[in-house]
Short mmCIF file of C-alpha atoms in Angstrom, two decimals:
data_model
loop_
_atom_site.label_atom_id
_atom_site.label_comp_id
_atom_site.label_asym_id
_atom_site.label_seq_id
_atom_site.Cartn_x
_atom_site.Cartn_y
_atom_site.Cartn_z
CA UNK W 27 -40.22 108.37 145.55
CA UNK W 28 -42.73 109.53 143.06
CA UNK W 29 -43.17 112.96 141.99
CA UNK W 30 -47.01 114.65 142.66
CA UNK W 31 -48.28 116.56 139.40
CA UNK W 32 -51.12 116.65 137.49
CA UNK W 33 -54.08 113.91 136.86
CA UNK W 34 -53.95 113.11 133.80
CA UNK W 35 -57.50 112.36 131.61
CA UNK W 36 -57.84 108.96 130.08
CA UNK W 37 -57.33 108.97 126.15
CA UNK W 38 -59.41 105.58 125.34
CA UNK W 39 -57.78 105.47 121.66
CA UNK W 40 -54.84 104.15 123.81
CA UNK W 41 -56.57 102.33 126.05
CA UNK W 42 -57.41 97.91 125.42
CA UNK W 43 -60.66 97.66 126.95
CA UNK W 44 -61.21 95.47 129.85
CA UNK W 45 -64.02 93.59 131.51
CA UNK W 46 -63.62 94.50 135.33
CA UNK W 47 -65.44 93.80 138.59
CA UNK W 48 -65.88 95.77 141.50
CA UNK W 49 -67.17 94.30 144.76
CA UNK W 50 -69.95 97.17 146.23
CA UNK W 51 -71.53 98.98 145.19
CA UNK W 52 -71.00 102.16 147.92
CA UNK W 53 -69.45 105.97 147.00
CA UNK W 54 -65.89 103.92 146.82
CA UNK W 55 -67.52 101.29 144.68
CA UNK W 56 -69.26 103.46 141.91
CA UNK W 57 -66.71 106.02 141.75
CA UNK W 58 -63.90 103.06 140.87
CA UNK W 59 -67.20 101.55 138.24
CA UNK W 60 -67.44 105.66 137.12
CA UNK W 61 -64.22 106.20 136.18
CA UNK W 62 -64.02 102.04 135.18
CA UNK W 63 -66.34 103.00 132.65
CA UNK W 64 -65.04 106.55 131.53
CA UNK W 65 -62.33 105.43 130.49
CA UNK W 66 -64.24 102.53 128.07
CA UNK W 67 -64.11 99.58 130.17
CA UNK W 68 -66.73 96.88 130.55
CA UNK W 69 -67.67 97.12 133.73
CA UNK W 70 -69.95 95.34 136.22
CA UNK W 71 -70.94 96.49 139.79
CA UNK W 72 -71.59 93.64 141.98
CA UNK W 73 -72.97 94.18 145.44
CA UNK W 74 -76.21 92.03 148.11
CA UNK W 75 -77.43 95.70 148.33
CA UNK W 76 -79.00 98.35 146.42
CA UNK W 77 -76.58 101.74 145.06
CA UNK W 78 -75.72 103.85 147.84
CA UNK W 79 -77.86 102.42 150.31
CA UNK W 80 -75.20 101.17 153.64
CA UNK W 81 -73.40 103.70 155.35
CA UNK W 82 -73.39 105.44 151.48
CA UNK W 83 -77.03 106.59 152.48
CA UNK W 84 -76.07 107.33 155.63
CA UNK W 85 -73.52 109.74 156.57
CA UNK W 86 -73.02 113.30 157.32
CA UNK W 87 -72.56 114.25 153.28
CA UNK W 88 -69.69 116.60 153.59
CA UNK W 89 -66.84 116.44 151.53
CA UNK W 90 -64.79 117.99 153.92
CA UNK W 91 -60.62 118.12 151.88
CA UNK W 92 -59.42 119.92 155.80
CA UNK W 93 -60.05 116.81 157.56
CA UNK W 94 -57.77 115.12 158.15
CA UNK W 95 -57.44 114.03 161.60
CA UNK W 96 -57.65 109.92 162.92
CA UNK W 97 -60.31 108.66 165.54
CA UNK W 98 -57.36 107.93 167.47
CA UNK W 99 -55.72 110.55 168.65
CA UNK W 100 -52.95 111.58 171.35
CA UNK W 101 -53.83 111.02 174.71
CA UNK W 102 -57.04 108.72 174.22
CA UNK W 103 -55.57 106.13 175.92
CA UNK W 104 -55.85 108.14 179.46
CA UNK W 105 -59.64 109.14 178.14
CA UNK W 106 -60.73 106.02 177.22
CA UNK W 107 -62.03 105.31 180.97
CA UNK W 108 -63.93 108.33 181.14
CA UNK W 109 -65.36 107.89 178.06
CA UNK W 110 -66.00 105.10 178.02
CA UNK W 111 -68.17 105.73 181.37
CA UNK W 112 -69.43 108.91 179.90
CA UNK W 113 -73.70 108.44 178.85
CA UNK W 114 -73.07 111.26 176.28
CA UNK W 115 -69.45 110.28 174.69
CA UNK W 116 -69.59 110.00 171.24
CA UNK W 117 -67.62 106.73 171.59
CA UNK W 118 -69.13 103.33 172.45
CA UNK W 119 -66.94 100.31 173.05
CA UNK W 120 -70.45 96.77 173.43
CA UNK W 121 -68.24 95.26 175.98
CA UNK W 122 -69.23 91.69 175.36
CA UNK W 123 -67.71 91.67 171.36
CA UNK W 124 -63.71 93.23 173.07
CA UNK W 125 -62.40 89.50 172.01
CA UNK W 126 -63.20 89.50 167.81
CA UNK W 127 -62.53 93.37 167.96
CA UNK W 128 -58.15 92.79 169.83
CA UNK W 129 -55.66 92.73 166.87
CA UNK W 130 -58.34 96.46 165.40
CA UNK W 131 -57.68 97.47 169.41
CA UNK W 132 -54.17 97.10 169.66
CA UNK W 133 -53.93 98.65 166.21
CA UNK W 134 -56.11 101.49 166.30
CA UNK W 135 -54.57 102.41 170.82
CA UNK W 136 -50.83 102.19 168.32
CA UNK W 137 -51.89 104.63 166.19
CA UNK W 138 -52.56 106.77 169.48
CA UNK W 139 -48.53 107.53 169.59
CA UNK W 140 -48.27 111.04 168.62
CA UNK W 141 -45.85 110.71 165.95
CA UNK W 142 -48.49 108.16 164.80
CA UNK W 143 -51.04 110.52 164.30
CA UNK W 144 -49.02 112.90 162.30
CA UNK W 145 -47.64 110.32 160.01
CA UNK W 146 -51.61 109.24 159.44
CA UNK W 147 -52.31 113.19 158.55
CA UNK W 148 -49.91 113.83 156.32
CA UNK W 149 -50.95 110.95 154.85
CA UNK W 150 -54.51 111.97 154.85
CA UNK W 151 -53.48 115.66 153.95
CA UNK W 152 -51.83 114.82 150.69
CA UNK W 153 -55.16 112.93 150.02
CA UNK W 154 -57.73 115.97 150.42
CA UNK W 155 -55.49 118.47 148.29
CA UNK W 156 -56.50 116.10 145.59
CA UNK W 157 -60.61 115.45 146.08
CA UNK W 158 -62.24 118.68 144.70
CA UNK W 159 -60.66 118.05 141.09
CA UNK W 160 -62.00 113.66 141.24
CA UNK W 161 -65.48 116.02 142.72
CA UNK W 162 -65.40 118.42 139.44
CA UNK W 163 -65.09 115.61 137.34
CA UNK W 164 -67.99 114.03 138.65
CA UNK W 165 -70.12 117.03 139.04
CA UNK W 166 -68.69 118.06 135.17
CA UNK W 167 -70.24 114.48 133.81
CA UNK W 168 -72.15 112.37 136.38
CA UNK W 169 -75.14 114.63 136.79
CA UNK W 170 -74.42 114.99 140.19
CA UNK W 171 -73.82 119.91 139.79
CA UNK W 172 -77.92 120.17 141.71
CA UNK W 173 -77.17 117.67 144.43
CA UNK W 174 -73.49 119.93 146.13
CA UNK W 175 -73.35 122.84 147.99
CA UNK W 176 -69.92 124.42 147.93
CA UNK W 177 -70.84 126.04 151.60
CA UNK W 178 -67.65 125.59 153.61
CA UNK W 179 -68.31 123.79 156.59
CA UNK W 180 -68.06 125.08 160.17
CA UNK W 181 -66.64 123.30 163.86
CA UNK W 182 -68.53 126.32 166.46
CA UNK W 183 -66.74 125.44 170.07
CA UNK W 184 -69.24 126.78 173.14
CA UNK W 185 -65.84 126.86 175.12
CA UNK W 186 -62.02 128.52 175.61
CA UNK W 187 -61.19 125.42 176.37
CA UNK W 188 -62.78 123.24 173.45
CA UNK W 189 -61.93 125.52 170.78
CA UNK W 190 -56.96 125.08 172.43
CA UNK W 191 -58.12 121.11 172.29
CA UNK W 192 -58.20 121.16 168.70
CA UNK W 193 -55.16 122.71 168.37
CA UNK W 194 -52.84 120.36 167.53
CA UNK W 195 -55.17 119.01 165.28
CA UNK W 196 -55.11 123.22 163.26
CA UNK W 197 -51.12 122.34 163.69
CA UNK W 198 -52.21 119.33 161.66
CA UNK W 199 -54.08 120.54 159.33
CA UNK W 200 -51.28 123.75 158.89
CA UNK W 201 -48.75 120.78 157.88
CA UNK W 202 -50.41 119.44 154.97
CA UNK W 203 -51.77 122.90 153.91
CA UNK W 204 -55.71 122.42 154.67
CA UNK W 205 -56.88 126.20 154.64
CA UNK W 206 -59.40 126.82 157.09
CA UNK W 207 -60.72 129.81 159.14
CA UNK W 208 -60.32 130.84 162.86
CA UNK W 209 -63.46 132.72 163.52
CA UNK W 210 -64.48 134.68 166.39
CA UNK W 211 -67.82 133.99 168.39
CA UNK W 212 -69.49 137.45 166.39
CA UNK W 213 -68.17 135.81 162.59
CA UNK W 214 -69.94 132.02 163.84
CA UNK W 215 -73.09 134.79 163.79
CA UNK W 216 -72.81 136.37 161.06
CA UNK W 217 -71.80 133.54 159.13
CA UNK W 218 -74.95 131.17 161.54
CA UNK W 219 -77.63 133.66 162.06
CA UNK W 220 -79.97 130.97 163.26
CA UNK W 221 -77.81 128.90 165.38
CA UNK W 222 -78.09 129.75 168.88
CA UNK W 223 -75.07 131.90 170.17
CA UNK W 224 -73.72 130.15 172.13
CA UNK W 225 -70.42 129.17 170.82
CA UNK W 226 -67.05 132.05 171.52
CA UNK W 227 -64.66 130.13 168.82
CA UNK W 228 -65.23 128.66 165.67
CA UNK W 229 -63.14 127.12 162.64
CA UNK W 230 -64.30 127.70 159.06
CA UNK W 231 -63.84 125.20 156.74
CA UNK W 232 -64.17 127.15 153.52
CA UNK W 233 -63.38 125.29 150.10
CA UNK W 234 -65.19 122.01 152.07
CA UNK W 235 -68.56 121.14 149.75
CA UNK W 236 -71.60 119.69 151.23
CA UNK W 237 -73.64 116.81 149.53
CA UNK W 238 -77.69 117.94 148.98
CA UNK W 239 -78.87 113.51 149.58
CA UNK W 240 -75.68 111.50 149.94
CA UNK W 241 -77.71 108.31 148.76
CA UNK W 242 -79.26 109.96 146.48
CA UNK W 243 -76.35 111.25 144.73
CA UNK W 244 -74.28 107.55 144.50
CA UNK W 245 -77.29 106.30 142.42
CA UNK W 246 -77.77 109.29 140.51
CA UNK W 247 -73.53 108.39 139.08
CA UNK W 248 -74.55 104.98 139.10
CA UNK W 249 -76.87 105.46 136.49
CA UNK W 250 -74.65 107.16 134.91
CA UNK W 251 -72.33 104.27 134.50
CA UNK W 252 -75.06 102.20 133.06
CA UNK W 253 -75.13 104.75 130.61
CA UNK W 254 -71.35 104.16 129.98
CA UNK W 255 -73.01 100.60 129.26
CA UNK W 256 -72.08 99.58 133.10
CA UNK W 257 -74.05 95.60 134.25
CA UNK W 258 -75.54 95.12 138.48
CA UNK W 259 -75.89 92.28 140.02
CA UNK W 260 -77.82 91.65 143.34
CA UNK W 261 -75.02 88.65 144.35
CA UNK W 262 -72.89 87.91 147.33
CA UNK W 263 -69.08 86.89 146.81
CA UNK W 264 -68.56 84.04 148.25
CA UNK W 265 -65.09 83.30 147.28
CA UNK W 266 -62.63 84.78 144.10
CA UNK W 267 -60.31 81.51 143.11
CA UNK W 268 -58.02 83.11 140.19
CA UNK W 269 -57.01 81.10 136.19
CA UNK W 270 -54.40 79.84 135.47
CA UNK W 271 -53.95 83.50 133.08
CA UNK W 272 -54.28 84.82 136.57
CA UNK W 273 -57.93 86.22 136.05
CA UNK W 274 -60.00 86.57 138.85
CA UNK W 275 -63.30 84.17 138.91
CA UNK W 276 -65.53 85.52 141.95
CA UNK W 277 -67.62 83.01 143.71
CA UNK W 278 -70.96 83.65 144.68
CA UNK W 279 -73.67 81.43 145.66
CA UNK W 280 -75.67 80.39 142.35
CA UNK W 281 -72.70 81.66 139.50
CA UNK W 282 -68.93 82.07 138.58
CA UNK W 283 -68.12 85.18 136.62
CA UNK W 284 -65.46 85.55 135.75
CA UNK W 285 -63.14 88.79 135.28
CA UNK W 286 -60.71 90.33 133.56
CA UNK W 287 -60.16 92.99 136.89
CA UNK W 288 -61.09 93.19 140.46
CA UNK W 289 -61.74 95.73 142.28
CA UNK W 290 -62.81 95.21 146.13
CA UNK W 291 -64.75 98.22 146.79
CA UNK W 292 -67.10 96.60 150.12
CA UNK W 293 -66.75 98.47 152.40
CA UNK W 294 -66.09 96.68 155.76
CA UNK W 295 -66.36 93.65 154.27
CA UNK W 296 -63.97 93.68 152.84
CA UNK W 297 -61.64 92.29 155.22
CA UNK W 298 -62.82 88.45 153.67
CA UNK W 299 -62.29 88.93 150.12
CA UNK W 300 -58.84 91.02 150.89
CA UNK W 301 -57.10 87.41 152.42
CA UNK W 302 -58.19 86.10 149.19
CA UNK W 303 -56.86 88.65 146.77
CA UNK W 304 -53.50 88.32 148.96
CA UNK W 305 -53.73 90.27 151.96
CA UNK W 306 -54.39 89.97 154.87
CA UNK W 307 -55.92 93.74 156.28
CA UNK W 308 -57.00 94.58 160.50
CA UNK W 309 -60.43 95.99 159.32
CA UNK W 310 -63.27 96.81 161.86
CA UNK W 311 -67.30 98.60 160.89
CA UNK W 312 -66.77 101.66 163.55
CA UNK W 313 -70.53 102.06 162.85
CA UNK W 314 -72.26 105.96 163.46
CA UNK W 315 -75.26 106.61 163.20
CA UNK W 316 -78.08 109.44 162.47
CA UNK W 317 -81.43 111.25 163.83
CA UNK W 318 -83.08 113.44 161.49
CA UNK W 319 -85.28 116.19 161.15
CA UNK W 320 -87.38 117.93 160.06
CA UNK W 321 -86.62 121.26 158.14
CA UNK W 322 -86.57 123.76 161.14
CA UNK W 323 -87.86 127.41 158.80
CA UNK W 324 -84.67 128.65 160.23
CA UNK W 325 -82.64 127.08 158.85
CA UNK W 326 -78.34 126.53 158.62
CA UNK W 327 -76.30 127.19 156.50
CA UNK W 328 -73.96 124.42 155.92
CA UNK W 329 -72.64 121.02 157.72
CA UNK W 330 -72.27 122.68 161.67
CA UNK W 331 -70.16 120.50 164.81
CA UNK W 332 -71.25 121.14 167.88
CA UNK W 333 -66.91 121.01 168.78
CA UNK W 334 -67.59 119.61 172.19
CA UNK W 335 -70.71 117.59 172.13
CA UNK W 336 -69.60 115.67 169.36
CA UNK W 337 -72.34 116.11 166.80
CA UNK W 338 -72.90 117.58 163.21
CA UNK W 339 -76.73 119.08 162.20
CA UNK W 340 -76.32 118.79 158.42
CA UNK W 341 -78.79 120.52 156.31
CA UNK W 342 -80.17 117.48 153.74
CA UNK W 343 -83.44 117.71 151.64
CA UNK W 344 -84.61 115.59 153.61
CA UNK W 345 -83.68 117.52 156.97
CA UNK W 346 -82.02 118.24 158.88
CA UNK W 347 -79.40 115.21 160.15
CA UNK W 348 -77.73 115.01 163.40
CA UNK W 349 -74.58 113.11 163.34
CA UNK W 350 -72.55 110.27 166.58
CA UNK W 351 -71.09 108.39 167.64
CA UNK W 352 -67.57 106.20 167.05
CA UNK W 353 -69.71 102.61 168.21
CA UNK W 354 -67.15 99.52 168.71
CA UNK W 355 -68.47 95.88 167.96
CA UNK W 356 -69.61 93.29 165.83
CA UNK W 357 -70.23 95.29 161.83
CA UNK W 358 -74.13 93.47 162.76
CA UNK W 359 -74.50 93.89 166.17
CA UNK W 360 -78.03 95.08 166.82
CA UNK W 361 -78.38 99.59 167.38
CA UNK W 362 -77.90 100.89 170.82
CA UNK W 363 -80.63 104.33 169.83
CA UNK W 364 -80.14 105.21 173.29
CA UNK W 365 -76.85 107.45 173.22
CA UNK W 366 -77.87 109.59 170.01
CA UNK W 367 -81.61 110.13 171.20
CA UNK W 368 -79.35 111.22 174.67
CA UNK W 369 -78.05 114.29 172.16
CA UNK W 370 -81.19 115.36 171.07
CA UNK W 371 -81.42 118.37 173.68
CA UNK W 372 -78.26 119.80 173.40
CA UNK W 373 -79.07 119.89 168.92
CA UNK W 374 -82.02 122.05 170.44
CA UNK W 375 -80.04 124.22 171.97
CA UNK W 376 -77.53 124.68 169.22
CA UNK W 377 -80.12 125.43 166.88
CA UNK W 378 -83.32 127.31 168.51
CA UNK W 379 -85.71 126.34 165.67
CA UNK W 380 -85.32 123.28 165.54
CA UNK W 381 -87.95 121.09 166.13
CA UNK W 382 -87.03 117.89 167.92
CA UNK W 383 -89.00 115.44 166.32
CA UNK W 384 -87.28 112.78 165.52
CA UNK W 385 -87.67 111.60 161.80
CA UNK W 386 -85.94 108.72 161.02
CA UNK W 387 -83.79 107.15 162.63
CA UNK W 388 -80.22 105.33 160.82
CA UNK W 389 -76.45 103.08 161.98
CA UNK W 390 -74.42 101.83 159.41
CA UNK W 391 -71.22 100.83 159.52
CA UNK W 392 -67.74 102.49 158.68
CA UNK W 393 -64.99 100.44 157.03
CA UNK W 394 -61.80 101.74 159.44
CA UNK W 395 -58.45 100.18 159.20
CA UNK W 396 -56.40 101.13 162.73
CA UNK W 397 -54.56 104.06 161.54
CA UNK W 398 -58.19 105.25 159.73
CA UNK W 399 -55.98 105.85 156.76
CA UNK W 400 -57.97 103.86 153.22
CA UNK W 401 -56.24 100.87 151.66
CA UNK W 402 -55.99 101.84 147.80
CA UNK W 403 -53.60 100.00 145.43
CA UNK W 404 -53.30 96.82 143.74
CA UNK W 405 -52.34 93.72 145.53
CA UNK W 406 -48.96 92.60 146.59
CA UNK W 407 -50.37 89.15 144.44
CA UNK W 408 -51.87 89.38 141.99
CA UNK W 409 -51.89 92.40 139.14
CA UNK W 410 -55.50 91.91 138.24
CA UNK W 411 -56.95 92.40 142.17
CA UNK W 412 -56.43 96.59 143.67
CA UNK W 413 -58.24 97.14 147.16
CA UNK W 414 -60.46 100.41 147.12
CA UNK W 415 -62.07 100.76 150.64
CA UNK W 416 -61.53 101.55 154.90
CA UNK W 417 -61.90 105.73 154.63
CA UNK W 418 -63.53 105.57 157.90
CA UNK W 419 -65.41 109.07 157.78
CA UNK W 420 -64.31 109.73 155.02
CA UNK W 421 -66.34 107.67 152.28
CA UNK W 422 -67.57 110.02 150.94
CA UNK W 423 -64.91 113.11 150.70
CA UNK W 424 -62.63 110.32 149.01
CA UNK W 425 -64.90 107.86 147.14
CA UNK W 426 -64.14 109.98 144.12
CA UNK W 427 -60.81 110.39 144.34
CA UNK W 428 -60.07 106.72 144.63
CA UNK W 429 -61.81 105.88 141.87
CA UNK W 430 -60.09 107.80 139.83
CA UNK W 431 -56.66 105.90 141.56
CA UNK W 432 -58.07 103.11 140.40
CA UNK W 433 -58.72 103.96 137.15
CA UNK W 434 -54.80 105.21 136.41
CA UNK W 435 -53.38 102.39 137.95
CA UNK W 436 -55.92 99.82 135.52
CA UNK W 437 -54.42 102.39 132.79
CA UNK W 438 -50.92 102.43 133.91
CA UNK W 439 -50.98 105.74 134.08
CA UNK W 440 -49.45 108.07 137.06
CA UNK W 441 -51.21 108.99 140.16
CA UNK W 442 -49.32 111.50 140.36
CA UNK W 443 -49.71 110.33 144.23
CA UNK W 444 -46.59 108.20 146.25
CA UNK W 445 -49.78 105.04 147.63
CA UNK W 446 -47.10 103.98 149.87
CA UNK W 447 -49.34 105.68 152.65
CA UNK W 448 -52.16 103.40 151.70
CA UNK W 449 -50.66 100.06 150.27
CA UNK W 450 -52.02 96.73 152.16
CA UNK W 451 -48.79 96.18 153.48
CA UNK W 452 -47.63 99.28 155.28
CA UNK W 453 -45.04 99.59 158.53
CA UNK W 454 -47.02 100.64 160.65
CA UNK W 455 -49.78 99.09 162.91
#
């Protein structure tokens, strides 16, 4: 077993610079590119879209090292029928897509067994303890300090029953040594005086941070990669071949790009290319939604999740963002905004100063494995290929750490963590 230890800072003099292609320009891909460029490699990022324009744009901007719970939780199978009938449920299953989703759904439900959930939570907690060190490097060297706040994150509960329903999650946080404080209703009001005095309990994730503008942060990091010699290609990879020397050749509609190393960080579209790189991985999109509201005069100070209603309000540069919904469908299916719009009255009830005036609405695809544990590490077949995707709801939290781990692997450094739980070949479904 690999013993966890502190990261080793790169020594550029000891590294042989390589030509490295990173597929994907979301937070995971840009973070991989940043840490690889920091090591002195010649990095090319390939994506059909601009950096930070996908799921990395539309998320809540939370950096929660204490977020360990997967979407598949104990007792989920019994709850699904009621959830699917509830028009305000956070879980949406688009029935026409069930045949295509079936392999993922079988694994997802299999991972709802308590022992599986505990295993997955502990795997996420291991990553969580290293999140802030990776972010600190980006803050110090990536020009993003102004975009990060250190105000923590808050979960609030209107009822005793709602708070008790979170007991398993808190046990998992305790098992993973994740820090948090339990708050009374008056404590919640002291911490967030502008939310309505509705809540009897709170859980304060005191070490969590927040991103004031997630999409802009990714773009700033992309510019830093450019400054360090990185290049960007707006192309779509259609195939991956390998030379006799085990060097990847990335095939697009109009070009063939030869490189020495490839890092797959294409989010929810990584599954097909992972098979080209030697691993068949069950991956699909947990589609999420957000609505943007104008900033109220009396605003909140941090990410606040209304736990019973399963939505969060987040203060951002451009307004207040409400995030919610886990929708299972085809990645490219037409958005259905009805369910998140039904939550607007609850948001206005939670934050009385909020004007429920929809400024914009969005849907994006979060890349999820059935166990909600990301795929981070080398290909089981090709020594020149690495995986960095499947972060589910925690892409913004885990993206920078993933980049640091990939740079360590490429350099032959010990990343300081046993990567077995995150490998493409796993003992659990």
